[in-house]
Amino acid sequence: MTNKNQAPKFASKIIGQTRLRRSITVAMFFGTTLAACGSSASATTSGTSTAAKTPLYLLSSEGYDSAECSAFQKATGIVCKLSDNSTGPTLAEIQATKNNPHWGVAWTDGNAPYAALDLQGMLLKNFEPTTGTLTSLGQKLVPTDKSYIPTGLTTAGAFIYNSAIVKTPPQTWQDLLSPQWKGKVGMNNPAVDGPSYPILASLFKSLGGVSQGEAFMTKLKANGFYVSSNSIADDLLAGKVEIAIGQNTSGLGRAFKNPNIKVYYPNPSAALPSTMAIDGKASAGEIADAKAFANFVYSPAGQKVMLSGDPQGDSQFFPIIQGSVARSNVPAASSIPFSFPNPYKWGPLEASINTWFTTNVA
């Protein structure tokens, strides 16, 4: 995950076109895309008939979000206003403004927070993009009520290490308790780093529940577990730890600068989808814009931007749209021991588990 610590700031990338021209462009773009996909144009254009009347406000923490926002605006003429920040502050902003939301689309890693938002009645339900077809892996990530939209997949809880220092990394989670790794293992605080919470959810699930997971983390702390206040992958490069537990893209990205950086995928490795949701309280016009944006992301053009917009970071994901191919240094998804914690169980537990972690481990 690209680190974004700046304060939220709406940065409009405005293309000067008339509303009429924008409406024509939207119709032409989606008409062409849907024809290529074998879908009826009415399914999408009915969601964009008022799109030209209002801008789209996008809250996002994805490394390719700016490129996607610009490409969407260029393709459709719909003004895209981006607030780019890290996952934690982005989700906190949604909660803080839930009584008066000022966003149309939210796009971050993880699905547990969106399940929690869905349970609060904040998300638009029963919508799926029609411009691309999900793979079987992607279909596992769709909620029953279609309240949020999976767009790609990474993993949380990968073991990232420097092969020039560590010849044989730990193979299992239990290995981390060995004296061999005392004081040499660490991760980000999930209370600050949004993509880190799925590490705990997946691990706790595999161990049998919250109490069993907390007992494991207590033992890990006794073995000198390190909690980063910045970036655990950067702390690895600085020599503060030898094993960084984090999002696999953190390791894949840093390998560009240091080819000795490797990523090992323990069992379980938590499935961490990039997830999009639409504000259920938005105006009809912005909901139409939001649907158009989701359709653009699922289209071949939008997938191309996702795969190129952050080449040494978030673009190194496992595609879940049929026809999209991962970047060359991303391993085959079939080789990853994915774990799929139920977001509707673990999402509501996030605040309490993070609080426990901060108090007892960090």
Tab-separated table of C-alpha atoms in Angstrom:
chain	number	residue	atom	x	y	z
A	1	MET	CA	0.000	0.000	0.000
A	2	THR	CA	1.333	3.359	-0.963
A	3	ASN	CA	1.768	5.465	2.151
A	4	LYS	CA	-0.389	8.584	2.088
A	5	ASN	CA	-0.090	10.676	5.226
A	6	GLN	CA	-1.243	13.999	3.894
A	7	ALA	CA	-4.479	15.519	5.191
A	8	PRO	CA	-7.592	14.840	3.095
A	9	LYS	CA	-7.828	17.348	0.300
A	10	PHE	CA	-10.201	17.436	-2.626
A	11	ALA	CA	-8.224	17.949	-5.823
A	12	SER	CA	-10.491	18.448	-8.818
A	13	LYS	CA	-9.180	17.404	-12.205
A	14	ILE	CA	-11.621	19.356	-14.331
A	15	ILE	CA	-12.026	18.977	-18.037
A	16	GLY	CA	-13.886	21.900	-19.593
A	17	GLN	CA	-16.769	20.395	-21.463
A	18	THR	CA	-20.409	21.305	-21.668
A	19	ARG	CA	-23.051	19.146	-19.998
A	20	LEU	CA	-24.382	18.160	-23.396
A	21	ARG	CA	-20.996	17.013	-24.592
A	22	ARG	CA	-20.434	15.079	-21.366
A	23	SER	CA	-23.760	13.278	-21.741
A	24	ILE	CA	-22.920	12.318	-25.304
A	25	THR	CA	-19.446	11.131	-24.268
A	26	VAL	CA	-20.817	8.981	-21.437
A	27	ALA	CA	-23.371	7.388	-23.740
A	28	MET	CA	-20.760	6.730	-26.432
A	29	PHE	CA	-18.228	5.277	-23.982
A	30	PHE	CA	-20.564	2.905	-22.205
A	31	GLY	CA	-22.406	2.008	-25.383
A	32	THR	CA	-19.110	0.879	-26.912
A	33	THR	CA	-17.936	-0.910	-23.770
A	34	LEU	CA	-21.173	-2.765	-23.179
A	35	ALA	CA	-21.431	-3.780	-26.797
A	36	ALA	CA	-17.989	-5.353	-26.468
A	37	CYS	CA	-19.128	-7.175	-23.325
A	38	GLY	CA	-22.374	-8.391	-24.828
A	39	SER	CA	-24.527	-6.444	-22.329
A	40	SER	CA	-27.463	-4.154	-22.981
A	41	ALA	CA	-26.669	-0.445	-23.011
A	42	SER	CA	-29.746	0.432	-20.980
A	43	ALA	CA	-28.379	-1.273	-17.875
A	44	THR	CA	-25.589	1.304	-17.618
A	45	THR	CA	-26.884	4.400	-19.362
A	46	SER	CA	-29.953	4.392	-17.140
A	47	GLY	CA	-27.534	4.939	-14.264
A	48	THR	CA	-25.788	7.831	-16.014
A	49	SER	CA	-28.692	9.881	-17.378
A	50	THR	CA	-28.176	12.593	-14.729
A	51	ALA	CA	-24.452	12.037	-14.274
A	52	ALA	CA	-23.425	15.195	-16.120
A	53	LYS	CA	-25.288	17.410	-13.623
A	54	THR	CA	-23.020	16.802	-10.623
A	55	PRO	CA	-19.359	15.930	-9.962
A	56	LEU	CA	-18.236	12.671	-8.424
A	57	TYR	CA	-16.516	12.889	-5.021
A	58	LEU	CA	-14.074	10.005	-4.628
A	59	LEU	CA	-12.486	9.090	-1.283
A	60	SER	CA	-9.628	6.686	-1.905
A	61	SER	CA	-6.401	5.214	-0.583
A	62	GLU	CA	-5.398	3.257	-3.682
A	63	GLY	CA	-2.091	4.072	-5.350
A	64	TYR	CA	-3.699	4.162	-8.795
A	65	ASP	CA	-6.691	6.312	-7.743
A	66	SER	CA	-5.451	9.578	-9.248
A	67	ALA	CA	-4.733	7.945	-12.602
A	68	GLU	CA	-8.144	6.223	-12.531
A	69	CYS	CA	-9.943	9.441	-11.632
A	70	SER	CA	-8.261	11.293	-14.510
A	71	ALA	CA	-8.888	8.511	-17.027
A	72	PHE	CA	-12.549	8.260	-16.000
A	73	GLN	CA	-13.025	12.000	-16.407
A	74	LYS	CA	-11.297	12.012	-19.772
A	75	ALA	CA	-13.406	9.093	-21.013
A	76	THR	CA	-16.781	10.314	-19.747
A	77	GLY	CA	-16.501	14.058	-19.121
A	78	ILE	CA	-17.817	13.578	-15.576
A	79	VAL	CA	-15.865	15.772	-13.157
A	80	CYS	CA	-13.965	13.562	-10.702
A	81	LYS	CA	-12.900	15.161	-7.409
A	82	LEU	CA	-10.420	13.026	-5.501
A	83	SER	CA	-9.621	13.022	-1.789
A	84	ASP	CA	-6.528	10.848	-1.503
A	85	ASN	CA	-5.399	9.583	1.903
A	86	SER	CA	-4.364	6.385	3.687
A	87	THR	CA	-6.982	3.768	4.512
A	88	GLY	CA	-7.436	4.543	8.209
A	89	PRO	CA	-8.130	8.289	7.808
A	90	THR	CA	-10.324	7.630	4.763
A	91	LEU	CA	-12.576	5.250	6.685
A	92	ALA	CA	-12.516	7.545	9.727
A	93	GLU	CA	-13.709	10.408	7.533
A	94	ILE	CA	-16.649	8.319	6.325
A	95	GLN	CA	-17.662	7.560	9.906
A	96	ALA	CA	-17.180	11.137	11.086
A	97	THR	CA	-19.439	12.511	8.339
A	98	LYS	CA	-22.036	9.727	8.261
A	99	ASN	CA	-24.854	12.098	9.216
A	100	ASN	CA	-23.835	14.506	6.454
A	101	PRO	CA	-21.704	12.538	3.965
A	102	HIS	CA	-19.804	14.399	1.273
A	103	TRP	CA	-18.584	11.508	-0.848
A	104	GLY	CA	-19.996	9.479	-3.709
A	105	VAL	CA	-17.531	6.596	-3.928
A	106	ALA	CA	-15.082	5.198	-1.370
A	107	TRP	CA	-12.259	2.953	-2.580
A	108	THR	CA	-9.764	1.317	-0.208
A	109	ASP	CA	-8.237	-2.038	0.622
A	110	GLY	CA	-10.232	-4.436	2.769
A	111	ASN	CA	-13.899	-5.446	2.882
A	112	ALA	CA	-14.497	-5.773	6.640
A	113	PRO	CA	-14.946	-1.992	7.097
A	114	TYR	CA	-17.528	-1.932	4.310
A	115	ALA	CA	-19.451	-4.797	5.850
A	116	ALA	CA	-19.591	-2.725	9.035
A	117	LEU	CA	-20.783	0.320	7.065
A	118	ASP	CA	-23.390	-1.844	5.358
A	119	LEU	CA	-24.715	-3.001	8.727
A	120	GLN	CA	-25.117	0.692	9.617
A	121	GLY	CA	-27.243	1.232	6.502
A	122	MET	CA	-24.796	3.605	4.855
A	123	LEU	CA	-24.161	1.916	1.495
A	124	LEU	CA	-26.049	1.590	-1.773
A	125	LYS	CA	-27.219	-1.997	-2.226
A	126	ASN	CA	-28.004	-4.239	-5.179
A	127	PHE	CA	-25.600	-2.795	-7.714
A	128	GLU	CA	-22.895	-4.567	-9.677
A	129	PRO	CA	-20.884	-3.196	-12.607
A	130	THR	CA	-21.878	-4.662	-15.952
A	131	THR	CA	-18.754	-3.867	-17.998
A	132	GLY	CA	-16.641	-6.784	-16.788
A	133	THR	CA	-17.124	-10.337	-15.545
A	134	LEU	CA	-15.680	-11.497	-12.241
A	135	THR	CA	-13.481	-14.584	-12.060
A	136	SER	CA	-14.445	-17.354	-9.642
A	137	LEU	CA	-12.006	-15.814	-7.151
A	138	GLY	CA	-13.661	-12.437	-7.524
A	139	GLN	CA	-17.131	-13.903	-7.089
A	140	LYS	CA	-16.149	-15.044	-3.578
A	141	LEU	CA	-15.742	-11.405	-2.583
A	142	VAL	CA	-19.229	-10.172	-3.553
A	143	PRO	CA	-21.593	-9.674	-0.587
A	144	THR	CA	-25.073	-11.158	-0.764
A	145	ASP	CA	-26.757	-7.747	-0.817
A	146	LYS	CA	-24.217	-6.327	-3.318
A	147	SER	CA	-23.521	-3.373	-1.029
A	148	TYR	CA	-19.853	-3.081	-2.011
A	149	ILE	CA	-17.790	-3.925	-5.069
A	150	PRO	CA	-14.522	-5.907	-5.166
A	151	THR	CA	-12.101	-4.513	-7.761
A	152	GLY	CA	-8.866	-6.474	-7.194
A	153	LEU	CA	-7.120	-8.686	-4.668
A	154	THR	CA	-3.935	-8.603	-2.597
A	155	THR	CA	-2.971	-10.430	0.597
A	156	ALA	CA	-2.464	-9.308	4.178
A	157	GLY	CA	-0.075	-11.143	6.465
A	158	ALA	CA	2.660	-11.939	3.962
A	159	PHE	CA	6.134	-12.504	5.421
A	160	ILE	CA	8.459	-9.964	3.803
A	161	TYR	CA	12.205	-10.470	4.250
A	162	ASN	CA	15.667	-9.675	2.894
A	163	SER	CA	17.054	-12.862	1.367
A	164	ALA	CA	20.622	-11.559	1.749
A	165	ILE	CA	20.091	-11.702	5.523
A	166	VAL	CA	17.420	-14.360	5.986
A	167	LYS	CA	18.156	-17.474	3.948
A	168	THR	CA	15.126	-19.428	5.156
A	169	PRO	CA	12.114	-17.421	6.360
A	170	PRO	CA	9.615	-18.799	8.876
A	171	GLN	CA	7.155	-21.153	7.188
A	172	THR	CA	4.198	-20.942	9.576
A	173	TRP	CA	2.662	-18.512	12.043
A	174	GLN	CA	3.703	-20.795	14.895
A	175	ASP	CA	7.317	-20.523	13.715
A	176	LEU	CA	7.252	-16.857	14.735
A	177	LEU	CA	7.177	-17.947	18.401
A	178	SER	CA	10.537	-19.693	18.030
A	179	PRO	CA	13.570	-18.239	19.868
A	180	GLN	CA	15.194	-17.988	16.420
A	181	TRP	CA	12.906	-15.043	15.641
A	182	LYS	CA	12.946	-13.350	19.044
A	183	GLY	CA	12.901	-9.577	18.519
A	184	LYS	CA	13.109	-9.976	14.729
A	185	VAL	CA	9.448	-9.914	13.669
A	186	GLY	CA	7.041	-6.992	13.411
A	187	MET	CA	3.976	-5.448	11.759
A	188	ASN	CA	2.109	-2.153	11.559
A	189	ASN	CA	-0.457	-1.226	14.185
A	190	PRO	CA	-3.872	-2.094	12.662
A	191	ALA	CA	-5.437	0.767	14.596
A	192	VAL	CA	-3.447	3.110	12.338
A	193	ASP	CA	-2.841	1.029	9.216
A	194	GLY	CA	-6.146	-0.171	7.766
A	195	PRO	CA	-4.785	-3.086	5.667
A	196	SER	CA	-3.212	-4.617	8.790
A	197	TYR	CA	-6.471	-5.503	10.538
A	198	PRO	CA	-7.230	-8.394	8.136
A	199	ILE	CA	-3.958	-9.968	9.307
A	200	LEU	CA	-5.466	-10.314	12.780
A	201	ALA	CA	-8.919	-11.306	11.534
A	202	SER	CA	-7.500	-14.108	9.389
A	203	LEU	CA	-5.071	-15.294	12.063
A	204	PHE	CA	-7.653	-15.199	14.856
A	205	LYS	CA	-10.113	-17.104	12.665
A	206	SER	CA	-7.545	-19.811	11.922
A	207	LEU	CA	-6.708	-20.170	15.612
A	208	GLY	CA	-10.334	-20.618	16.612
A	209	GLY	CA	-11.519	-17.170	17.683
A	210	VAL	CA	-10.708	-13.886	19.373
A	211	SER	CA	-9.496	-15.269	22.697
A	212	GLN	CA	-7.204	-17.771	20.997
A	213	GLY	CA	-5.846	-15.043	18.730
A	214	GLU	CA	-5.186	-12.710	21.635
A	215	ALA	CA	-3.346	-15.504	23.450
A	216	PHE	CA	-1.134	-16.032	20.389
A	217	MET	CA	-0.356	-12.320	20.074
A	218	THR	CA	0.495	-12.184	23.790
A	219	LYS	CA	3.044	-14.964	23.257
A	220	LEU	CA	4.365	-13.171	20.185
A	221	LYS	CA	4.861	-9.995	22.211
A	222	ALA	CA	6.766	-11.987	24.832
A	223	ASN	CA	9.034	-13.088	21.977
A	224	GLY	CA	9.998	-9.473	21.283
A	225	PHE	CA	7.327	-8.618	18.702
A	226	TYR	CA	7.893	-5.177	17.150
A	227	VAL	CA	5.047	-2.815	16.225
A	228	SER	CA	5.962	-0.132	13.723
A	229	SER	CA	4.905	3.472	14.188
A	230	ASN	CA	5.676	4.235	10.545
A	231	SER	CA	5.966	1.516	7.894
A	232	ILE	CA	7.012	-2.020	8.755
A	233	ALA	CA	8.406	-2.592	5.248
A	234	ASP	CA	10.594	0.492	5.585
A	235	ASP	CA	11.658	-0.686	9.037
A	236	LEU	CA	12.717	-3.944	7.402
A	237	LEU	CA	14.916	-2.045	4.971
A	238	ALA	CA	16.351	-0.092	7.902
A	239	GLY	CA	17.274	-3.309	9.705
A	240	LYS	CA	14.871	-2.904	12.623
A	241	VAL	CA	13.273	-6.293	11.883
A	242	GLU	CA	14.120	-9.307	9.749
A	243	ILE	CA	10.527	-10.402	9.072
A	244	ALA	CA	7.916	-7.785	8.231
A	245	ILE	CA	4.319	-9.015	8.355
A	246	GLY	CA	2.342	-6.918	5.922
A	247	GLN	CA	0.543	-6.496	2.624
A	248	ASN	CA	2.278	-8.421	-0.142
A	249	THR	CA	2.420	-5.348	-2.398
A	250	SER	CA	4.691	-3.678	0.169
A	251	GLY	CA	7.284	-6.361	-0.452
A	252	LEU	CA	6.765	-6.620	-4.198
A	253	GLY	CA	7.123	-2.859	-4.525
A	254	ARG	CA	10.305	-2.571	-2.485
A	255	ALA	CA	11.880	-5.394	-4.474
A	256	PHE	CA	12.224	-2.943	-7.364
A	257	LYS	CA	14.827	-1.017	-5.367
A	258	ASN	CA	16.261	-4.029	-3.535
A	259	PRO	CA	15.978	-7.315	-5.469
A	260	ASN	CA	16.842	-9.218	-2.280
A	261	ILE	CA	13.422	-8.374	-0.832
A	262	LYS	CA	11.222	-11.453	-1.070
A	263	VAL	CA	7.658	-12.331	-0.104
A	264	TYR	CA	6.565	-15.580	1.509
A	265	TYR	CA	2.866	-16.432	1.774
A	266	PRO	CA	2.091	-18.388	4.985
A	267	ASN	CA	-1.064	-20.409	5.448
A	268	PRO	CA	-3.363	-18.601	6.025
A	269	SER	CA	-2.715	-15.477	3.976
A	270	ALA	CA	-5.698	-13.179	4.369
A	271	ALA	CA	-7.464	-12.191	1.160
A	272	LEU	CA	-7.358	-8.386	1.056
A	273	PRO	CA	-9.575	-7.069	-1.742
A	274	SER	CA	-9.524	-3.550	-3.033
A	275	THR	CA	-13.106	-2.551	-2.362
A	276	MET	CA	-15.399	0.146	-3.684
A	277	ALA	CA	-18.684	1.334	-2.190
A	278	ILE	CA	-21.264	3.936	-3.119
A	279	ASP	CA	-22.803	6.295	-0.581
A	280	GLY	CA	-26.419	5.225	-0.190
A	281	LYS	CA	-27.355	8.743	0.945
A	282	ALA	CA	-25.869	10.526	-2.069
A	283	SER	CA	-28.024	12.413	-4.516
A	284	ALA	CA	-29.460	10.616	-7.521
A	285	GLY	CA	-27.013	12.448	-9.754
A	286	GLU	CA	-23.957	11.454	-7.763
A	287	ILE	CA	-25.145	7.868	-7.467
A	288	ALA	CA	-25.402	7.822	-11.263
A	289	ASP	CA	-21.838	9.183	-11.472
A	290	ALA	CA	-20.671	6.587	-8.958
A	291	LYS	CA	-22.209	3.737	-10.947
A	292	ALA	CA	-20.531	5.099	-14.080
A	293	PHE	CA	-17.187	5.146	-12.243
A	294	ALA	CA	-17.585	1.547	-11.072
A	295	ASN	CA	-18.447	0.496	-14.611
A	296	PHE	CA	-15.362	2.303	-15.908
A	297	VAL	CA	-13.115	0.521	-13.383
A	298	TYR	CA	-14.492	-2.878	-14.473
A	299	SER	CA	-14.056	-2.050	-18.161
A	300	PRO	CA	-10.862	-2.985	-20.069
A	301	ALA	CA	-9.816	0.676	-20.039
A	302	GLY	CA	-10.269	0.975	-16.283
A	303	GLN	CA	-8.477	-2.295	-15.609
A	304	LYS	CA	-5.545	-1.096	-17.680
A	305	VAL	CA	-5.266	1.992	-15.481
A	306	MET	CA	-5.389	-0.092	-12.279
A	307	LEU	CA	-2.556	-2.249	-13.591
A	308	SER	CA	-0.372	0.686	-14.646
A	309	GLY	CA	-1.240	3.608	-12.355
A	310	ASP	CA	1.032	2.532	-9.467
A	311	PRO	CA	3.498	0.044	-11.005
A	312	GLN	CA	5.689	-0.330	-7.911
A	313	GLY	CA	2.820	-0.422	-5.458
A	314	ASP	CA	-0.894	-1.152	-5.576
A	315	SER	CA	-0.867	-2.079	-9.276
A	316	GLN	CA	0.765	-5.362	-8.259
A	317	PHE	CA	-2.546	-6.971	-7.403
A	318	PHE	CA	-4.237	-10.207	-8.427
A	319	PRO	CA	-6.852	-9.254	-11.054
A	320	ILE	CA	-10.364	-10.598	-10.503
A	321	ILE	CA	-11.909	-9.422	-13.783
A	322	GLN	CA	-11.834	-11.947	-16.614
A	323	GLY	CA	-9.348	-10.891	-19.276
A	324	SER	CA	-7.138	-8.843	-16.922
A	325	VAL	CA	-3.597	-10.158	-16.473
A	326	ALA	CA	-1.419	-9.472	-13.437
A	327	ARG	CA	1.920	-7.720	-13.712
A	328	SER	CA	4.852	-10.021	-14.439
A	329	ASN	CA	6.323	-10.074	-10.907
A	330	VAL	CA	3.018	-11.005	-9.230
A	331	PRO	CA	2.787	-14.735	-8.439
A	332	ALA	CA	-0.053	-16.872	-9.728
A	333	ALA	CA	-3.145	-16.428	-7.585
A	334	SER	CA	-3.581	-20.214	-7.604
A	335	SER	CA	-0.350	-20.532	-5.599
A	336	ILE	CA	-1.570	-18.371	-2.688
A	337	PRO	CA	-3.186	-20.010	0.399
A	338	PHE	CA	-5.928	-17.396	0.631
A	339	SER	CA	-8.071	-17.112	3.733
A	340	PHE	CA	-11.465	-15.407	3.463
A	341	PRO	CA	-12.587	-14.191	6.905
A	342	ASN	CA	-16.303	-13.366	6.914
A	343	PRO	CA	-16.339	-9.545	6.766
A	344	TYR	CA	-19.787	-9.408	8.390
A	345	LYS	CA	-18.406	-11.207	11.430
A	346	TRP	CA	-14.990	-9.572	11.636
A	347	GLY	CA	-15.919	-6.073	10.450
A	348	PRO	CA	-17.940	-5.204	13.586
A	349	LEU	CA	-15.096	-6.590	15.732
A	350	GLU	CA	-12.422	-4.373	14.204
A	351	ALA	CA	-12.612	-1.496	16.703
A	352	SER	CA	-12.479	-3.726	19.779
A	353	ILE	CA	-9.670	-5.935	18.452
A	354	ASN	CA	-7.619	-2.923	17.387
A	355	THR	CA	-8.103	-1.358	20.806
A	356	TRP	CA	-6.965	-4.566	22.486
A	357	PHE	CA	-3.922	-4.739	20.186
A	358	THR	CA	-2.912	-1.141	20.889
A	359	THR	CA	-3.266	-1.619	24.640
A	360	ASN	CA	-1.678	-5.046	25.002
A	361	VAL	CA	0.727	-5.443	22.101
A	362	ALA	CA	1.683	-2.085	20.627
